[in-house]
mmCIF file of C-alpha atoms in Angstrom:
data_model
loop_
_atom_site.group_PDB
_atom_site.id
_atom_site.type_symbol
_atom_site.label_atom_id
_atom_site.label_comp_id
_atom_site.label_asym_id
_atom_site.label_seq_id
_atom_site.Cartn_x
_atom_site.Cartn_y
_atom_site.Cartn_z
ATOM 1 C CA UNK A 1 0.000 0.000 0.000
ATOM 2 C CA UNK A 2 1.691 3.337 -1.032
ATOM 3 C CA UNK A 3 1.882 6.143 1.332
ATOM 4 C CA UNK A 4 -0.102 9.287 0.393
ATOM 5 C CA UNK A 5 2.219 12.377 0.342
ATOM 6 C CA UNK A 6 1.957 15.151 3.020
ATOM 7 C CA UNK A 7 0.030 18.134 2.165
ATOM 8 C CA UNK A 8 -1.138 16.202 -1.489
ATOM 9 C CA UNK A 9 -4.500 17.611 -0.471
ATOM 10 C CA UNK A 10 -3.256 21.288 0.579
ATOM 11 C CA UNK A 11 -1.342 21.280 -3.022
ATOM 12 C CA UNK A 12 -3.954 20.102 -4.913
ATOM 13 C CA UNK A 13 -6.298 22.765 -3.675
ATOM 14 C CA UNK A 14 -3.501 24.936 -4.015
ATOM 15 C CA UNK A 15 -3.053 24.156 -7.797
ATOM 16 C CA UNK A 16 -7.309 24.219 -8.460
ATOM 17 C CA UNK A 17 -6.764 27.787 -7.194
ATOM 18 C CA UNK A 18 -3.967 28.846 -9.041
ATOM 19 C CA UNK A 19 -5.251 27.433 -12.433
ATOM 20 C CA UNK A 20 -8.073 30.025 -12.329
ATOM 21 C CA UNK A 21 -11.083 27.057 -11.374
ATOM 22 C CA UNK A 22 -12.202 29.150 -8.679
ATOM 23 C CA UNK A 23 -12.738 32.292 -10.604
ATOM 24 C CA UNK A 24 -16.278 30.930 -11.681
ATOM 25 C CA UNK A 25 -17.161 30.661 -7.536
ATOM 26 C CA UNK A 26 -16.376 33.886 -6.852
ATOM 27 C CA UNK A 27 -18.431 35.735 -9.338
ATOM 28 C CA UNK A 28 -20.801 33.509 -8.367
ATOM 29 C CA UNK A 29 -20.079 34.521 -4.395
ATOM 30 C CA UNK A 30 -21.998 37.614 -4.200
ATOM 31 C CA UNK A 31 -25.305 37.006 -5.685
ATOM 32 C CA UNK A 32 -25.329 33.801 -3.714
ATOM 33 C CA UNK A 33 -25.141 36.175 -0.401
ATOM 34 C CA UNK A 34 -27.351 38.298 -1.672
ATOM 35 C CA UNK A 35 -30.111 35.701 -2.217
ATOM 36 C CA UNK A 36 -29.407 34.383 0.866
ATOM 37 C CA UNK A 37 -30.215 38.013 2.852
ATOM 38 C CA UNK A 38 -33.055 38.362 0.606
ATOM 39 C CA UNK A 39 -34.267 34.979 0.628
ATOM 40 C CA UNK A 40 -33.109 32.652 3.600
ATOM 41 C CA UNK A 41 -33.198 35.532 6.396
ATOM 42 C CA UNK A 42 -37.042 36.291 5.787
ATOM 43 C CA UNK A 43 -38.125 32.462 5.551
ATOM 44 C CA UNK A 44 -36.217 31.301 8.548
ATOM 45 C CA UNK A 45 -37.745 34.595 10.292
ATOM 46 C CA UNK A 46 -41.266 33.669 9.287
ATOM 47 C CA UNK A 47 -41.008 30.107 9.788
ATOM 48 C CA UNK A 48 -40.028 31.134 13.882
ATOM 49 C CA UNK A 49 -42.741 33.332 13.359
ATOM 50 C CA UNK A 50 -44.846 30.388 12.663
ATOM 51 C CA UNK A 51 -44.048 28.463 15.863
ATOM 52 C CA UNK A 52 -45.598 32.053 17.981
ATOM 53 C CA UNK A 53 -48.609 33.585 18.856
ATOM 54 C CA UNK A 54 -46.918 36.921 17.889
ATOM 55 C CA UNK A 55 -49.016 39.485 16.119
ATOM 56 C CA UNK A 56 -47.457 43.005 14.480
ATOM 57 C CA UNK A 57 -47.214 45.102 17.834
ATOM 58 C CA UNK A 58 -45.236 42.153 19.783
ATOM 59 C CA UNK A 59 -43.262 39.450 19.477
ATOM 60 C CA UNK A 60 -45.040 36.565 21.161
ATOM 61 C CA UNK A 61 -44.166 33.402 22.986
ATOM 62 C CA UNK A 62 -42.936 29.822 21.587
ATOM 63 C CA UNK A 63 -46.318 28.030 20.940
ATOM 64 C CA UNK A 64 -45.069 24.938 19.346
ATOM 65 C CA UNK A 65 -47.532 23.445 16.567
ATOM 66 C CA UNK A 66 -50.936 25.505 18.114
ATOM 67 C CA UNK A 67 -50.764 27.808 15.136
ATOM 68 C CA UNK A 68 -50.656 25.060 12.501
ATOM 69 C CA UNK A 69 -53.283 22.792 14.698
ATOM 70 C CA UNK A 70 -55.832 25.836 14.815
ATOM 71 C CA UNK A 71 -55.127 25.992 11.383
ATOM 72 C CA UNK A 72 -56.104 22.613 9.687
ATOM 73 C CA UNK A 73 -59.199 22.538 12.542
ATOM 74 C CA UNK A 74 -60.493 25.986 10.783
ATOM 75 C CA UNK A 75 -63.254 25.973 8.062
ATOM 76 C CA UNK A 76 -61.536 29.179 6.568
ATOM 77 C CA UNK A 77 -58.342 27.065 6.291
ATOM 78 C CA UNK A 78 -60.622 24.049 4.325
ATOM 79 C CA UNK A 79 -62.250 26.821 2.429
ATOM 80 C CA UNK A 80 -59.892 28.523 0.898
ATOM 81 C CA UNK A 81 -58.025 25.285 0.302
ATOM 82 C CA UNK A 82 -60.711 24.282 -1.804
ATOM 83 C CA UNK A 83 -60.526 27.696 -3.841
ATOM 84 C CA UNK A 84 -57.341 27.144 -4.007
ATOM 85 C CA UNK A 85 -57.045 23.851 -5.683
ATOM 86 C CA UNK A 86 -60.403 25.014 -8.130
ATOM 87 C CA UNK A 87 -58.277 28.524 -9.305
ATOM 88 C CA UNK A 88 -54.979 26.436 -9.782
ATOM 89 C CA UNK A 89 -56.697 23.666 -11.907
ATOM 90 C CA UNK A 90 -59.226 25.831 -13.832
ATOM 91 C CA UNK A 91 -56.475 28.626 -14.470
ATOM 92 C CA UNK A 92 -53.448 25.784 -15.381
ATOM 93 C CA UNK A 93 -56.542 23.794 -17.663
ATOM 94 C CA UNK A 94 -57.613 27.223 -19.170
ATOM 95 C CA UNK A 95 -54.581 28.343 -19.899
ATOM 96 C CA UNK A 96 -53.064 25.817 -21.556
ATOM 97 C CA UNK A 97 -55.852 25.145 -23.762
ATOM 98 C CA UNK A 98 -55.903 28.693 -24.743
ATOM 99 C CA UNK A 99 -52.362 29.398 -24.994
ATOM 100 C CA UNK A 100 -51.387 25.822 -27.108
ATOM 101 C CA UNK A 101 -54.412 26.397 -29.569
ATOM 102 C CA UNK A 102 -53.122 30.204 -30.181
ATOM 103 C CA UNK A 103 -49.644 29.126 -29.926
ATOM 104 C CA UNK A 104 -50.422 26.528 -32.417
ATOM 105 C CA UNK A 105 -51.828 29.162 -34.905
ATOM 106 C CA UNK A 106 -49.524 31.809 -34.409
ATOM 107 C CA UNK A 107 -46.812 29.168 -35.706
ATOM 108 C CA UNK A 108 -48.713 29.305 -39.162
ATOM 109 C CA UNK A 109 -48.103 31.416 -42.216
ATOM 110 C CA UNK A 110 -51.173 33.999 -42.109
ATOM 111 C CA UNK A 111 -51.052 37.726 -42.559
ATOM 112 C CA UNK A 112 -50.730 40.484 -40.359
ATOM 113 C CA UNK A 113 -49.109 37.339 -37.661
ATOM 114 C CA UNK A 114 -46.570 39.975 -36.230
ATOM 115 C CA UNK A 115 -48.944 42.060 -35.228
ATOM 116 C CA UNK A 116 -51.805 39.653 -33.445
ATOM 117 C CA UNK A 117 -48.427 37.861 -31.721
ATOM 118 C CA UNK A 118 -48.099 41.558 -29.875
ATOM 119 C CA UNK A 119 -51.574 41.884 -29.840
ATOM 120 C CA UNK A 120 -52.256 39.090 -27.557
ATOM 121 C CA UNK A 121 -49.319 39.927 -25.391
ATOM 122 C CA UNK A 122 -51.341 42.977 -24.079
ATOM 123 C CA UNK A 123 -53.492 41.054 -20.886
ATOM 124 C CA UNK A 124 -50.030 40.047 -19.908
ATOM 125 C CA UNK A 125 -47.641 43.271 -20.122
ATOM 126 C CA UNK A 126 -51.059 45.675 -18.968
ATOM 127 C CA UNK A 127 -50.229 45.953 -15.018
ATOM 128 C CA UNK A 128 -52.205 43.926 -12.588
ATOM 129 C CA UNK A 129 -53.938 46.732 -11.272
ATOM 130 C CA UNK A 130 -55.287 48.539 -14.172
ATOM 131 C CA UNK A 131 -56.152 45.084 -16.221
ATOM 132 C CA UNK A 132 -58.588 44.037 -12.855
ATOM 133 C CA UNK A 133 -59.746 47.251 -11.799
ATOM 134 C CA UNK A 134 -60.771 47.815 -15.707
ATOM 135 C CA UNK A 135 -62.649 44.529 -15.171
ATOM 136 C CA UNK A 136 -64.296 45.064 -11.842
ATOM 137 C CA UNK A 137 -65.598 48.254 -13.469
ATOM 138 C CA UNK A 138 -66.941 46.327 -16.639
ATOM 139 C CA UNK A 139 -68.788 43.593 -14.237
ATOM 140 C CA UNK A 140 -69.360 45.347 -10.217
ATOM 141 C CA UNK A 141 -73.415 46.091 -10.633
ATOM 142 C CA UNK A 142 -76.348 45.535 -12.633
ATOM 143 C CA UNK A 143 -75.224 48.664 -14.663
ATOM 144 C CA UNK A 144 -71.868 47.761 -15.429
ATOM 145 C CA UNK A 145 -71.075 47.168 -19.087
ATOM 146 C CA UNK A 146 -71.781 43.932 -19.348
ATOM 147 C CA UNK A 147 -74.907 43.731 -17.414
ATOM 148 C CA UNK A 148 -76.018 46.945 -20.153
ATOM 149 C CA UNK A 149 -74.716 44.555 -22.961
ATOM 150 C CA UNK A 150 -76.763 41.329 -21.936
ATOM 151 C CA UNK A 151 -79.968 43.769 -21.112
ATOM 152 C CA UNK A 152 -79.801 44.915 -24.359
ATOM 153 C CA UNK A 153 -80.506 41.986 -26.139
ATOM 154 C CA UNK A 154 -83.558 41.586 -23.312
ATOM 155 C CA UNK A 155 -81.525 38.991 -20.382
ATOM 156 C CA UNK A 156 -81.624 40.012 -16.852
ATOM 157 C CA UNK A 157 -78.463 41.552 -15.209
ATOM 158 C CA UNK A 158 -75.808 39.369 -13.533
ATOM 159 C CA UNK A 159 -74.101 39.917 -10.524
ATOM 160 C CA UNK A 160 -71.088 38.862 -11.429
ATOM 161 C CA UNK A 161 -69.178 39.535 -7.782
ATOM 162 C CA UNK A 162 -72.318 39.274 -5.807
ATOM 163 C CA UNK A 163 -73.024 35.348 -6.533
ATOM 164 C CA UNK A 164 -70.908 32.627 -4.861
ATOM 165 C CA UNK A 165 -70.642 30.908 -8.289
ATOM 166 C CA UNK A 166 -70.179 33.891 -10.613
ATOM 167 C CA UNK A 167 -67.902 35.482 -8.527
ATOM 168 C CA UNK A 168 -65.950 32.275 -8.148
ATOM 169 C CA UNK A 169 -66.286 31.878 -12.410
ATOM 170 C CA UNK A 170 -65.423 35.388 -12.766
ATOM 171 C CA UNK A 171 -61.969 35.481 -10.570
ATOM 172 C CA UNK A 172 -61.236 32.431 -12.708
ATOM 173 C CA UNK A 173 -62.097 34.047 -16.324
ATOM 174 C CA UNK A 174 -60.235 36.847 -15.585
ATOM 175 C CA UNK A 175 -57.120 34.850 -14.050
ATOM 176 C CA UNK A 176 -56.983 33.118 -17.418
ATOM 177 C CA UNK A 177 -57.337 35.911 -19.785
ATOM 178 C CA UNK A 178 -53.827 37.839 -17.504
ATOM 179 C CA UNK A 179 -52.341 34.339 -17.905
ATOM 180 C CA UNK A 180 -52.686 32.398 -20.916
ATOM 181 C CA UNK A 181 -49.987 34.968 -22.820
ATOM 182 C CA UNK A 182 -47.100 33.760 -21.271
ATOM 183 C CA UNK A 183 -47.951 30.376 -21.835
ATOM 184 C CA UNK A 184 -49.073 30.838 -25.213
ATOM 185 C CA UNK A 185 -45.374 32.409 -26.230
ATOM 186 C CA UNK A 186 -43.395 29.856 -23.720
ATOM 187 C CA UNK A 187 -45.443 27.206 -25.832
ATOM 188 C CA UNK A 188 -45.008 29.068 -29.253
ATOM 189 C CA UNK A 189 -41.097 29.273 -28.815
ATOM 190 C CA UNK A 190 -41.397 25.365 -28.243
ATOM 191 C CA UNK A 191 -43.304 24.686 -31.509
ATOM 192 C CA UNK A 192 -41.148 26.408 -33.229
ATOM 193 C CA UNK A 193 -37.740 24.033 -31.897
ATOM 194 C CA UNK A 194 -39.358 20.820 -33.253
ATOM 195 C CA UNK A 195 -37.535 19.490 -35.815
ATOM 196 C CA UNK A 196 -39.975 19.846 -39.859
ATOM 197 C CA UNK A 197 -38.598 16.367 -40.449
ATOM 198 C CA UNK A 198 -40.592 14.715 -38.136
ATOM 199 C CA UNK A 199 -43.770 15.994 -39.673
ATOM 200 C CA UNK A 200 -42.141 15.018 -43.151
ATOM 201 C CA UNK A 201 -41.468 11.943 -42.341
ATOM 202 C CA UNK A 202 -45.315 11.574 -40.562
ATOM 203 C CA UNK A 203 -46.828 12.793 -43.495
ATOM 204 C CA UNK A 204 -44.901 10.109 -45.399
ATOM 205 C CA UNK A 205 -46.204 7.386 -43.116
ATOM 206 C CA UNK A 206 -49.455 8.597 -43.781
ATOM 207 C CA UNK A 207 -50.686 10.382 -41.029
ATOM 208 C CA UNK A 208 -53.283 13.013 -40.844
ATOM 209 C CA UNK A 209 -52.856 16.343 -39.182
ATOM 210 C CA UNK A 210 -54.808 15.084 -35.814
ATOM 211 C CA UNK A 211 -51.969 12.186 -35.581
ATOM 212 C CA UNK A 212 -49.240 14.613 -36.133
ATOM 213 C CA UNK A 213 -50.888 16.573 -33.588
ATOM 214 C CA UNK A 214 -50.793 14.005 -31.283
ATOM 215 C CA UNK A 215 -47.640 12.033 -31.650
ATOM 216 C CA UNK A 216 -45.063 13.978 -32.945
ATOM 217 C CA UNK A 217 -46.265 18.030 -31.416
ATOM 218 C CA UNK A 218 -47.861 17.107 -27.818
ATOM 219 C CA UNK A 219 -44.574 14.526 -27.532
ATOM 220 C CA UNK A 220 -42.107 16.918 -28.679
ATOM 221 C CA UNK A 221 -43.023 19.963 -25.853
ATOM 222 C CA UNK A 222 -44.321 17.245 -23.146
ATOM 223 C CA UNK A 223 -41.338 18.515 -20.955
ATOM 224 C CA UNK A 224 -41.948 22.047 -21.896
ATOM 225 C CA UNK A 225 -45.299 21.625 -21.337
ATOM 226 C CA UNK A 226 -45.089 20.084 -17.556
ATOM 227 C CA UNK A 227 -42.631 22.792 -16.493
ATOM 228 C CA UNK A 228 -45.047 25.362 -17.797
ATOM 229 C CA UNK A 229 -48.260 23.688 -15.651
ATOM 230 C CA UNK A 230 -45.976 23.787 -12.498
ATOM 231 C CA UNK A 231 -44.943 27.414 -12.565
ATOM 232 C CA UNK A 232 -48.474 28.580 -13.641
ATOM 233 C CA UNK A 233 -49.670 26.256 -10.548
ATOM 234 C CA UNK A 234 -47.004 27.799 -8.307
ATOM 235 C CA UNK A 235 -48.004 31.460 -9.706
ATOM 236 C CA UNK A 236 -51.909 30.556 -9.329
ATOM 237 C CA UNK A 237 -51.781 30.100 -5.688
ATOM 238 C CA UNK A 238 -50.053 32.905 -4.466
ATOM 239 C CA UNK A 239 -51.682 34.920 -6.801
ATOM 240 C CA UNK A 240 -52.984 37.761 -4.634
ATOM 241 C CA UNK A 241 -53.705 40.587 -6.981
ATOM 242 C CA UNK A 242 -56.476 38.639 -8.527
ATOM 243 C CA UNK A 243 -59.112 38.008 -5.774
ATOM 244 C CA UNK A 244 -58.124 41.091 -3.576
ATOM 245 C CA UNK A 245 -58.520 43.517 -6.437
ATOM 246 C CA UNK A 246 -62.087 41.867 -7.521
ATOM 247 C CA UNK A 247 -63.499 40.351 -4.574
ATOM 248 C CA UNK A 248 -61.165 41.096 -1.442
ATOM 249 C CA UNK A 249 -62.457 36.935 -1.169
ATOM 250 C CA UNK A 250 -65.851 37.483 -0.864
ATOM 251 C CA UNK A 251 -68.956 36.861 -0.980
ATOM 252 C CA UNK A 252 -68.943 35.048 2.121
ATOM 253 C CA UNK A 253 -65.185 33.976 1.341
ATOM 254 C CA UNK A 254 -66.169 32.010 -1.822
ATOM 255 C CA UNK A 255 -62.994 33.117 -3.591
ATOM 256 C CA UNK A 256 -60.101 33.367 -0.436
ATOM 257 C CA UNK A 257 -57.347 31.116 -1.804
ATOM 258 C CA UNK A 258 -54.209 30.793 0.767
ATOM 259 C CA UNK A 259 -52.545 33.740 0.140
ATOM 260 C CA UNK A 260 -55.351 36.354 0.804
ATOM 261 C CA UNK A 261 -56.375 33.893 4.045
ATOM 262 C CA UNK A 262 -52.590 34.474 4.836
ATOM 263 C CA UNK A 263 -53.230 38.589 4.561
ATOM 264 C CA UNK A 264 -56.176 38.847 6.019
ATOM 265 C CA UNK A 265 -55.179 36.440 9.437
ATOM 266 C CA UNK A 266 -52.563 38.772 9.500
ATOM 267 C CA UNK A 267 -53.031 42.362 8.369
ATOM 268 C CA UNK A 268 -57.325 42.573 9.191
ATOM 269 C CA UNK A 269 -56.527 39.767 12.408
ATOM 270 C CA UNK A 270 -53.426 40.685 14.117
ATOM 271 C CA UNK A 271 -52.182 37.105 14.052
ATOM 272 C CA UNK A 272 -48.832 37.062 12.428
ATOM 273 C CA UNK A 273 -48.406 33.459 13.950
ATOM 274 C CA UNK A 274 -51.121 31.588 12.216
ATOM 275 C CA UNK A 275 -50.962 34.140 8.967
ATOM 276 C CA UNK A 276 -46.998 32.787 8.962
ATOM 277 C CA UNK A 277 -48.285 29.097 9.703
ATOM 278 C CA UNK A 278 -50.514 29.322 6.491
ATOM 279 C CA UNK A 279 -47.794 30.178 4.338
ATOM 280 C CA UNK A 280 -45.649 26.974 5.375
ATOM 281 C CA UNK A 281 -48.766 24.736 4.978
ATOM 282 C CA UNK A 282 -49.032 26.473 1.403
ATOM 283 C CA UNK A 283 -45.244 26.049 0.709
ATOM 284 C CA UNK A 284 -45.377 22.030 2.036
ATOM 285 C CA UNK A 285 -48.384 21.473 -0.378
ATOM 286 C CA UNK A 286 -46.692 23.282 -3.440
ATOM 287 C CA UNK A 287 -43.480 21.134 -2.568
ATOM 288 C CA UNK A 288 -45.427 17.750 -2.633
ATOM 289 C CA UNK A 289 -47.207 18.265 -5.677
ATOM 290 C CA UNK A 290 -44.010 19.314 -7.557
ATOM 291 C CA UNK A 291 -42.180 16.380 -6.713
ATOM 292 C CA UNK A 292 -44.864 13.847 -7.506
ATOM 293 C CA UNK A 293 -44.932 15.916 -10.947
ATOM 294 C CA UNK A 294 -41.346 15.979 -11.425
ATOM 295 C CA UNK A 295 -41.646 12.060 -10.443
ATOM 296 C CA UNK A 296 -43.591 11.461 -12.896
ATOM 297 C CA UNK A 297 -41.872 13.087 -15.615
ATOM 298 C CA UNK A 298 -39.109 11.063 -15.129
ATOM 299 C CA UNK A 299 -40.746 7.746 -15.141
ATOM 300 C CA UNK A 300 -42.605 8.604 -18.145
#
């Protein structure tokens, strides 16, 4: 058995350094501190927040898992993890749906396609606030614009943010129409890296445009495709600006997903413990369903 040298591990190290491997680390050092002040500092603070009964005006006392106890026994908690789970789905289904069938003509030759590309990049680059408030002035009351539109051709008005249901529909609708841009161009820019030949050599083998479709398009942006459903998931349920703006979660808290139960525990409540506590429970669901995804994808 040979004898390692003394200090073969010091010179080594010594000789990764010298030969300029390290330079990559230390451009890399300070926006990996500065994500970590930015990022680690607040979530370890809020997760000790968690484990408190402290509100905004003190700090509290070590409660253990009350807060997250309280939590899962509460019908708000149950109710706006339902909301949740229907704005995620409906706004990830809608979406994509939307977004692949204009992504899908936008890849075509047709006239004027600059234009309608930029076009329906507008519900997307208008800011949150002035896209929903717009809205919330086009459907608040039975004389908003649409309620004078449907009158006029002799239906009864709708309230749109008055109604459990509509309201719930409504948050939804208008979720989709800020959303489906970015997945429409994520989805375009993937349509447009599959390779022609596989459609010649479909077309060869005799297969219509629905089979192309199918087995040589869905196939080629499947991994596209699943990374876009996760982030529009991710961005669905802490999506604040929609509800707040349009409903502020009502009527009677038909559309309070996590995030606005997570405000209004702790802003209209005082309860910075539980309003922290809802945030982890949101963060530990998010996690699980991204790794059963991610699973998934890989066994597929």
């Amino acid at each position: 058995m040979t004898e390692r040298a003394p200090y073969a591990g010091r010179a080594s190290v010594r000789q990764w350094w010298t030969n300029g491997n390290a330079l990559p680390y230390l451009l890399l050092l300070p926006s990996v501190v500065v994500i970590g002040v930015v990022i680690l500092i607040p979530f370890f603070e809020a997760l000790q927040y968690s484990f408190t009964n402290s509100s905004l005006l003190e700090a509290g006392t070590f409660v253990g898992f009350d807060n997250y106890t309280k939590l899962l026994s509460s019908k708000d908690f149950w109710n706006a993890f339902r909301f949740s789970v229907i704005f995620a789905l409906a706004n990830v289904v809608g979406c994509y749906i939307l977004g692949l069938g204009l992504a899908l003509l936008m890849n075509m030759e047709m006239p004027f396609r600059g234009f309608f590309r930029v076009a329906l990049l507008l519900p997307w680059i208008i800011p949150s606030v002035v896209s929903i408030v717009s809205w919330r002035w086009m459907v608040a009351d039975h004389n908003a614009v649409f309620n004078q539109i449907i009158q006029l051709f002799g239906g009864r008005p709708i309230f749109f943010l008055s109604n459990n249901d509509w309201a719930q529909f409504t948050v939804v609708l208008i979720k989709i129409w800020r959303s489906f841009p970015f997945m429409m161009l994520s989805l375009l820019a993937a349509l447009q890296g599959i390779d022609r030949s596989l459609y010649e050599a479909a077309a060869l083998d005799g297969a219509t445009k629905w089979k192309a479709f199918w087995h040589v398009t869905l196939p080629q942006i499947r991994d596209v495709s699943i990374v876009l459903c996760l982030l529009m998931t991710i961005w669905s349920v802490n999506d604040f600006d929609t509800p707040f703006l349009l409903t502020q979660g009502g009527p009677a808290n038909s559309t309070e997903n996590f995030v606005l139960l997570a405000y209004k525990y702790t802003f209209a409540r005082n309860d910075l413990g539980t309003g922290a506590a809802i945030s982890f429970v949101t963060l530990i669901i998010l996690m699980v369903f991204i790794v059963i995804m991610l699973r998934r994808q890989r066994e597929a």
